[in-house]
mmCIF file of C-alpha atoms and ligand atoms in Angstrom:
data_model
loop_
_atom_site.group_PDB
_atom_site.id
_atom_site.type_symbol
_atom_site.label_atom_id
_atom_site.label_comp_id
_atom_site.label_asym_id
_atom_site.label_seq_id
_atom_site.Cartn_x
_atom_site.Cartn_y
_atom_site.Cartn_z
ATOM 1 C CA MET A 132 94.338 124.104 -13.574
ATOM 2 C CA LYS A 133 92.078 126.884 -12.272
ATOM 3 C CA LEU A 134 89.850 125.545 -9.499
ATOM 4 C CA LEU A 135 87.632 128.559 -8.771
ATOM 5 C CA GLU A 136 86.585 129.747 -12.223
ATOM 6 C CA GLY A 137 83.088 131.315 -12.024
ATOM 7 C CA LYS A 138 83.101 131.620 -8.236
ATOM 8 C CA VAL A 139 82.733 134.812 -6.205
ATOM 9 C CA ALA A 140 84.563 134.910 -2.883
ATOM 10 C CA VAL A 141 84.755 137.241 0.100
ATOM 11 C CA VAL A 142 87.865 137.259 2.301
ATOM 12 C CA THR A 143 87.692 139.052 5.662
ATOM 13 C CA GLY A 144 90.986 140.496 6.902
ATOM 14 C CA GLY A 145 92.153 140.141 3.302
ATOM 15 C CA THR A 146 94.502 143.110 3.285
ATOM 16 C CA ARG A 147 97.617 141.452 4.724
ATOM 17 C CA GLY A 148 99.134 138.291 6.152
ATOM 18 C CA ILE A 149 97.262 135.032 5.680
ATOM 19 C CA GLY A 150 94.185 136.842 4.327
ATOM 20 C CA PHE A 151 96.183 138.461 1.536
ATOM 21 C CA GLY A 152 97.693 135.040 0.740
ATOM 22 C CA ILE A 153 94.155 133.640 0.430
ATOM 23 C CA VAL A 154 93.091 136.543 -1.824
ATOM 24 C CA GLU A 155 96.091 136.005 -4.123
ATOM 25 C CA LYS A 156 95.451 132.246 -4.399
ATOM 26 C CA PHE A 157 91.709 132.768 -5.025
ATOM 27 C CA LEU A 158 92.525 135.212 -7.858
ATOM 28 C CA GLU A 159 95.175 132.869 -9.286
ATOM 29 C CA HIS A 160 92.470 130.174 -9.445
ATOM 30 C CA GLY A 161 90.026 132.376 -11.336
ATOM 31 C CA ALA A 162 87.695 133.627 -8.585
ATOM 32 C CA LYS A 163 86.284 137.134 -8.361
ATOM 33 C CA VAL A 164 87.260 138.394 -4.923
ATOM 34 C CA ALA A 165 85.970 140.970 -2.428
ATOM 35 C CA VAL A 166 88.782 142.005 -0.090
ATOM 36 C CA LEU A 167 87.473 143.105 3.308
ATOM 37 C CA GLY A 168 89.660 145.139 5.660
ATOM 38 C CA SER A 169 89.174 147.232 8.753
ATOM 39 C CA ARG A 170 90.091 150.589 7.150
ATOM 40 C CA GLN A 171 89.734 152.244 3.727
ATOM 41 C CA GLU A 172 93.501 152.952 3.538
ATOM 42 C CA THR A 173 94.537 149.326 4.098
ATOM 43 C CA VAL A 174 91.926 148.097 1.615
ATOM 44 C CA ASP A 175 93.143 150.643 -0.981
ATOM 45 C CA ALA A 176 96.774 149.608 -0.407
ATOM 46 C CA ALA A 177 95.922 145.900 -0.843
ATOM 47 C CA LEU A 178 93.976 146.549 -4.069
ATOM 48 C CA GLU A 179 96.839 148.693 -5.397
ATOM 49 C CA LYS A 180 99.300 145.865 -4.715
ATOM 50 C CA ILE A 181 97.062 143.389 -6.566
ATOM 51 C CA LYS A 182 96.425 145.742 -9.508
ATOM 52 C CA LYS A 183 100.164 146.372 -9.894
ATOM 53 C CA GLU A 184 100.582 142.683 -10.794
ATOM 54 C CA HIS A 185 97.272 142.225 -12.638
ATOM 55 C CA ALA A 186 95.662 145.492 -13.723
ATOM 56 C CA ASP A 187 92.374 143.793 -14.653
ATOM 57 C CA ALA A 188 92.079 141.544 -11.570
ATOM 58 C CA PRO A 189 88.387 141.165 -10.596
ATOM 59 C CA VAL A 190 88.630 142.616 -7.080
ATOM 60 C CA LEU A 191 86.454 144.806 -4.925
ATOM 61 C CA GLY A 192 87.479 146.416 -1.629
ATOM 62 C CA LEU A 193 85.143 147.054 1.316
ATOM 63 C CA HIS A 194 85.576 147.830 5.007
ATOM 64 C CA PRO A 195 82.364 146.976 6.883
ATOM 65 C CA THR A 196 82.344 146.347 10.637
ATOM 66 C CA LEU A 197 82.475 142.551 10.771
ATOM 67 C CA THR A 198 80.390 142.354 13.948
ATOM 68 C CA ASP A 199 77.570 144.539 12.600
ATOM 69 C CA PRO A 200 74.818 142.438 10.958
ATOM 70 C CA ASP A 201 73.386 145.357 8.943
ATOM 71 C CA GLU A 202 76.766 146.453 7.631
ATOM 72 C CA MET A 203 77.649 142.860 6.703
ATOM 73 C CA THR A 204 74.344 142.317 4.904
ATOM 74 C CA ALA A 205 74.930 145.546 2.972
ATOM 75 C CA ALA A 206 78.515 144.489 2.144
ATOM 76 C CA PHE A 207 77.458 141.062 0.821
ATOM 77 C CA ASN A 208 74.669 142.711 -1.210
ATOM 78 C CA THR A 209 77.290 144.993 -2.772
ATOM 79 C CA VAL A 210 79.372 141.913 -3.651
ATOM 80 C CA VAL A 211 76.352 140.277 -5.326
ATOM 81 C CA ASP A 212 75.451 143.517 -7.152
ATOM 82 C CA THR A 213 79.048 143.825 -8.408
ATOM 83 C CA PHE A 214 79.948 140.231 -9.240
ATOM 84 C CA GLY A 215 76.510 138.598 -9.601
ATOM 85 C CA SER A 216 76.809 135.961 -6.878
ATOM 86 C CA LEU A 217 78.270 134.953 -3.515
ATOM 87 C CA ASP A 218 79.778 131.468 -3.451
ATOM 88 C CA VAL A 219 82.632 131.463 -0.936
ATOM 89 C CA LEU A 220 83.164 133.179 2.411
ATOM 90 C CA ALA A 221 86.617 133.035 3.998
ATOM 91 C CA ASN A 222 86.317 134.152 7.629
ATOM 92 C CA ASN A 223 89.961 135.016 8.184
ATOM 93 C CA ALA A 224 90.140 138.248 10.242
ATOM 94 C CA GLY A 225 91.413 137.490 13.700
ATOM 95 C CA THR A 226 93.363 138.869 16.605
ATOM 96 C CA ASP A 227 95.713 137.364 19.181
ATOM 97 C CA SER A 228 96.652 138.132 22.777
ATOM 98 C CA ARG A 229 99.359 136.627 24.964
ATOM 99 C CA THR A 230 98.429 138.092 28.379
ATOM 100 C CA LYS A 231 98.719 135.847 31.454
ATOM 101 C CA LEU A 232 95.427 134.912 33.133
ATOM 102 C CA VAL A 233 96.154 136.929 36.309
ATOM 103 C CA ASP A 234 96.713 140.088 34.242
ATOM 104 C CA TYR A 235 93.859 139.637 31.747
ATOM 105 C CA THR A 236 91.198 142.337 31.600
ATOM 106 C CA LEU A 237 87.662 141.459 30.625
ATOM 107 C CA ASP A 238 87.927 144.066 27.862
ATOM 108 C CA GLU A 239 90.917 142.271 26.335
ATOM 109 C CA PHE A 240 89.166 138.891 26.570
ATOM 110 C CA GLN A 241 86.041 140.300 24.913
ATOM 111 C CA LYS A 242 88.033 142.017 22.139
ATOM 112 C CA VAL A 243 89.490 138.667 21.025
ATOM 113 C CA MET A 244 86.155 136.852 21.283
ATOM 114 C CA ARG A 245 84.352 139.652 19.453
ATOM 115 C CA LEU A 246 86.518 139.471 16.333
ATOM 116 C CA ASN A 247 87.403 135.770 16.299
ATOM 117 C CA VAL A 248 83.993 134.378 17.264
ATOM 118 C CA GLU A 249 81.244 137.022 16.962
ATOM 119 C CA ALA A 250 82.455 138.284 13.583
ATOM 120 C CA THR A 251 82.630 134.700 12.291
ATOM 121 C CA PHE A 252 79.007 134.221 13.399
ATOM 122 C CA VAL A 253 77.739 137.530 11.962
ATOM 123 C CA CYS A 254 79.532 137.098 8.614
ATOM 124 C CA SER A 255 78.487 133.435 8.272
ATOM 125 C CA GLN A 256 74.860 134.289 9.019
ATOM 126 C CA ALA A 257 74.703 137.160 6.510
ATOM 127 C CA ALA A 258 76.460 135.086 3.824
ATOM 128 C CA ALA A 259 74.380 131.966 4.459
ATOM 129 C CA ARG A 260 71.128 133.930 4.049
ATOM 130 C CA ILE A 261 72.255 134.967 0.563
ATOM 131 C CA MET A 262 73.632 131.498 -0.337
ATOM 132 C CA ILE A 263 70.378 129.835 0.765
ATOM 133 C CA GLU A 264 68.362 132.266 -1.357
ATOM 134 C CA GLN A 265 70.642 131.695 -4.362
ATOM 135 C CA GLY A 266 69.928 127.971 -4.000
ATOM 136 C CA LYS A 267 73.222 126.707 -5.449
ATOM 137 C CA GLY A 268 75.150 125.860 -2.308
ATOM 138 C CA GLY A 269 78.376 127.508 -1.221
ATOM 139 C CA SER A 270 81.466 127.191 0.908
ATOM 140 C CA ILE A 271 82.217 128.901 4.221
ATOM 141 C CA ILE A 272 85.784 128.495 5.448
ATOM 142 C CA ASN A 273 86.773 129.626 8.928
ATOM 143 C CA THR A 274 90.268 130.281 10.229
ATOM 144 C CA SER A 275 91.056 128.251 13.285
ATOM 145 C CA SER A 276 94.541 127.564 14.668
ATOM 146 C CA MET A 277 96.684 124.674 15.839
ATOM 147 C CA VAL A 278 96.110 126.031 19.371
ATOM 148 C CA SER A 279 92.494 124.891 18.968
ATOM 149 C CA ILE A 280 93.870 121.380 19.341
ATOM 150 C CA TYR A 281 96.021 121.696 22.446
ATOM 151 C CA GLY A 282 95.649 125.237 23.866
ATOM 152 C CA GLN A 283 98.477 127.670 24.573
ATOM 153 C CA PRO A 284 100.279 128.632 27.777
ATOM 154 C CA ALA A 285 99.167 132.317 27.884
ATOM 155 C CA GLY A 286 96.502 134.502 26.306
ATOM 156 C CA CYS A 287 93.645 132.094 26.996
ATOM 157 C CA ALA A 288 91.074 134.078 24.972
ATOM 158 C CA TYR A 289 92.822 133.182 21.718
ATOM 159 C CA PRO A 290 92.674 129.359 22.002
ATOM 160 C CA THR A 291 89.223 129.696 23.586
ATOM 161 C CA SER A 292 88.065 131.633 20.535
ATOM 162 C CA LYS A 293 89.544 129.080 18.131
ATOM 163 C CA PHE A 294 87.961 126.118 19.964
ATOM 164 C CA ALA A 295 84.705 128.070 19.517
ATOM 165 C CA VAL A 296 85.430 128.514 15.809
ATOM 166 C CA ASN A 297 85.827 124.727 15.477
ATOM 167 C CA GLY A 298 82.516 124.198 17.281
ATOM 168 C CA MET A 299 80.748 126.724 15.080
ATOM 169 C CA THR A 300 82.276 125.110 11.976
ATOM 170 C CA LYS A 301 81.047 121.629 12.857
ATOM 171 C CA SER A 302 77.589 122.851 13.921
ATOM 172 C CA LEU A 303 76.978 125.110 10.922
ATOM 173 C CA ALA A 304 78.197 122.328 8.624
ATOM 174 C CA ARG A 305 75.361 120.145 9.936
ATOM 175 C CA GLU A 306 72.789 122.951 9.870
ATOM 176 C CA LEU A 307 73.630 124.130 6.355
ATOM 177 C CA ALA A 308 74.237 120.733 4.718
ATOM 178 C CA PRO A 309 70.638 120.496 3.422
ATOM 179 C CA HIS A 310 71.352 123.697 1.462
ATOM 180 C CA LYS A 311 74.592 122.212 0.042
ATOM 181 C CA ILE A 312 76.554 124.888 1.874
ATOM 182 C CA ARG A 313 79.773 123.308 3.144
ATOM 183 C CA VAL A 314 81.441 124.711 6.265
ATOM 184 C CA ASN A 315 85.044 123.860 7.075
ATOM 185 C CA ALA A 316 87.957 125.401 8.952
ATOM 186 C CA VAL A 317 91.671 125.594 8.329
ATOM 187 C CA ALA A 318 93.928 125.352 11.396
ATOM 188 C CA PRO A 319 97.233 127.032 10.536
ATOM 189 C CA GLY A 320 100.387 126.355 12.486
ATOM 190 C CA VAL A 321 103.112 128.982 12.739
ATOM 191 C CA ILE A 322 102.679 131.106 9.619
ATOM 192 C CA HIS A 323 105.044 133.873 8.584
ATOM 193 C CA THR A 324 102.953 137.069 9.005
ATOM 194 C CA ASP A 325 102.920 140.338 11.004
ATOM 195 C CA MET A 326 101.189 138.507 13.873
ATOM 196 C CA VAL A 327 104.125 136.101 14.150
ATOM 197 C CA ASP A 328 106.722 138.811 13.447
ATOM 198 C CA ALA A 329 105.328 140.678 16.473
ATOM 199 C CA LEU A 330 106.062 137.762 18.845
ATOM 200 C CA PRO A 331 109.234 137.876 20.943
ATOM 201 C CA LYS A 332 112.194 135.832 19.599
ATOM 202 C CA GLU A 333 112.210 133.596 22.664
ATOM 203 C CA VAL A 334 108.599 132.586 21.901
ATOM 204 C CA ILE A 335 108.951 132.031 18.159
ATOM 205 C CA GLU A 336 112.330 130.272 17.869
ATOM 206 C CA PRO A 337 111.460 127.178 19.948
ATOM 207 C CA LEU A 338 108.155 126.951 18.054
ATOM 208 C CA ILE A 339 109.944 126.781 14.681
ATOM 209 C CA LYS A 340 112.495 124.281 15.991
ATOM 210 C CA ALA A 341 109.651 121.988 17.023
ATOM 211 C CA ILE A 342 107.970 121.875 13.579
ATOM 212 C CA PRO A 343 108.492 118.353 12.149
ATOM 213 C CA LEU A 344 108.418 119.581 8.518
ATOM 214 C CA GLY A 345 111.270 121.918 9.432
ATOM 215 C CA ARG A 346 109.997 125.368 8.451
ATOM 216 C CA MET A 347 107.483 128.045 9.243
ATOM 217 C CA GLY A 348 104.434 128.064 6.970
ATOM 218 C CA GLU A 349 103.844 130.819 4.427
ATOM 219 C CA PRO A 350 100.507 132.549 3.703
ATOM 220 C CA GLU A 351 100.320 130.710 0.344
ATOM 221 C CA ASP A 352 100.389 127.352 2.181
ATOM 222 C CA ILE A 353 97.163 128.434 3.884
ATOM 223 C CA GLY A 354 95.833 129.961 0.642
ATOM 224 C CA ASN A 355 96.210 126.589 -1.088
ATOM 225 C CA ALA A 356 94.105 124.881 1.596
ATOM 226 C CA PHE A 357 91.415 127.558 1.253
ATOM 227 C CA VAL A 358 91.394 127.079 -2.539
ATOM 228 C CA PHE A 359 90.810 123.343 -2.113
ATOM 229 C CA LEU A 360 87.995 123.808 0.417
ATOM 230 C CA ALA A 361 86.396 126.562 -1.706
ATOM 231 C CA SER A 362 86.520 124.444 -4.864
ATOM 232 C CA ASP A 363 84.244 121.714 -6.202
ATOM 233 C CA MET A 364 87.122 119.287 -5.524
ATOM 234 C CA ALA A 365 85.974 119.481 -1.887
ATOM 235 C CA ASP A 366 82.319 118.902 -2.785
ATOM 236 C CA TYR A 367 82.048 116.027 -0.290
ATOM 237 C CA VAL A 368 84.053 117.678 2.511
ATOM 238 C CA SER A 369 82.196 119.503 5.297
ATOM 239 C CA GLY A 370 82.535 119.995 9.043
ATOM 240 C CA ASP A 371 86.281 119.369 8.895
ATOM 241 C CA VAL A 372 89.111 121.288 10.576
ATOM 242 C CA LEU A 373 92.075 120.899 8.231
ATOM 243 C CA SER A 374 95.465 121.273 9.917
ATOM 244 C CA VAL A 375 98.039 123.089 7.771
ATOM 245 C CA ASP A 376 100.891 123.257 10.240
ATOM 246 C CA GLY A 377 103.886 121.195 9.120
ATOM 247 C CA LEU A 378 102.732 118.593 11.665
ATOM 248 C CA SER A 379 103.216 121.019 14.599
ATOM 249 C CA ARG A 380 100.075 119.812 16.354
ATOM 250 C CA THR A 381 101.626 116.515 17.373
HETATM 251 P P1 NAD B 58 97.426 139.614 10.717
HETATM 252 O O1 NAD B 58 97.429 140.367 11.991
HETATM 253 O O2 NAD B 58 98.592 139.707 9.806
HETATM 254 O O3 NAD B 58 96.121 139.953 9.891
HETATM 255 C C1 NAD B 58 94.886 139.998 10.529
HETATM 256 C C2 NAD B 58 93.854 140.499 9.548
HETATM 257 O O4 NAD B 58 92.643 140.724 10.264
HETATM 258 C C3 NAD B 58 94.258 141.830 8.914
HETATM 259 O O5 NAD B 58 93.907 141.828 7.545
HETATM 260 C C4 NAD B 58 93.424 142.848 9.662
HETATM 261 O O6 NAD B 58 93.054 143.961 8.878
HETATM 262 C C5 NAD B 58 92.195 142.048 10.031
HETATM 263 N N1 NAD B 58 91.596 142.609 11.222
HETATM 264 C C6 NAD B 58 92.151 142.735 12.443
HETATM 265 N N2 NAD B 58 91.281 143.336 13.273
HETATM 266 C C7 NAD B 58 90.156 143.587 12.543
HETATM 267 C C8 NAD B 58 88.898 144.160 12.827
HETATM 268 N N3 NAD B 58 88.592 144.616 14.033
HETATM 269 N N4 NAD B 58 87.989 144.246 11.842
HETATM 270 C C9 NAD B 58 88.264 143.778 10.610
HETATM 271 N N5 NAD B 58 89.434 143.203 10.272
HETATM 272 C C10 NAD B 58 90.351 143.128 11.227
HETATM 273 O O7 NAD B 58 97.144 138.124 11.128
HETATM 274 P P2 NAD B 58 97.353 136.734 10.363
HETATM 275 O O8 NAD B 58 98.476 136.056 11.015
HETATM 276 O O9 NAD B 58 97.328 136.900 8.905
HETATM 277 O O10 NAD B 58 96.032 135.971 10.863
HETATM 278 C C11 NAD B 58 94.925 135.699 10.040
HETATM 279 C C12 NAD B 58 94.108 134.618 10.690
HETATM 280 O O11 NAD B 58 94.909 133.433 10.834
HETATM 281 C C13 NAD B 58 93.612 134.950 12.079
HETATM 282 O O12 NAD B 58 92.307 134.441 12.258
HETATM 283 C C14 NAD B 58 94.591 134.214 12.998
HETATM 284 O O13 NAD B 58 94.029 133.920 14.238
HETATM 285 C C15 NAD B 58 94.853 132.983 12.173
HETATM 286 N N6 NAD B 58 96.108 132.290 12.498
HETATM 287 C C16 NAD B 58 97.320 132.869 12.258
HETATM 288 C C17 NAD B 58 98.477 132.132 12.542
HETATM 289 C C18 NAD B 58 99.830 132.681 12.249
HETATM 290 O O14 NAD B 58 100.830 131.998 12.563
HETATM 291 N N7 NAD B 58 99.979 133.840 11.654
HETATM 292 C C19 NAD B 58 98.392 130.851 13.095
HETATM 293 C C20 NAD B 58 97.132 130.316 13.332
HETATM 294 C C21 NAD B 58 96.011 131.028 13.020
#
């Protein structure tokens, strides 16, 4: 069953990792998808990978600066001009840091907050303006993390940013409900991507051992949750932070 037939979706950070998993699942479920990346080359590579499997896949690649309101408005207008609508925004781009508090620089703290929080705000605002004008509702899905539930022992900007994402999700859900725009978040656990591959073995191994469902998650596990929240099956679901973490949060 295709759950997203007729819908147009934008996925930020869609070129690799979890974002690419979301893009693949959205396409599998019949959506038209705009893949947003930080550079032309990575966007081109992602589109090439998709087209190799499905030559006629309805995809568009763009690389606007996610924290720039004018660039984001222009990007969403291009999506509407190309595909005729904007129905789903997946705010997925994000960055991590593991620095200890005593060594943190303000620059490093701000870099994490800028992408994880400010970009989520800027993209949601630009998308919501279009969705409100379209008058047919929509779905905004943010990417949180299991560390937004209990914090993490180093790199405090990252959990701070994800707690903020949860707060923005719940607040925008209330603000946008009259427009039938639903706002939810997905809180992944340990998911098998470059971000996790970059962690030292001594950090990652105990994390996997502690997962009650006994394995690391895969990008498609997260993609499935995004499909549900983007679809009309989730028509009565808003303001929720859905954990997809093999029960790691407990
Ligand atoms: P990743 O590093 O593999 O991918 C990050 C994506 O964000 C890439 O597509 C990259 O191009 C994009 N990006 C990075 N900086 C950018 C910038 N300045 N401008 C535009 N795009 C930029 O990471 P991932 O693991 O796939 O993470 C995706 C999301 O999932 C993030 O929000 C992350 O916090 C969250 N998350 C990941 C895990 C995990 O275990 N991998 C767990 C919890 C939450």
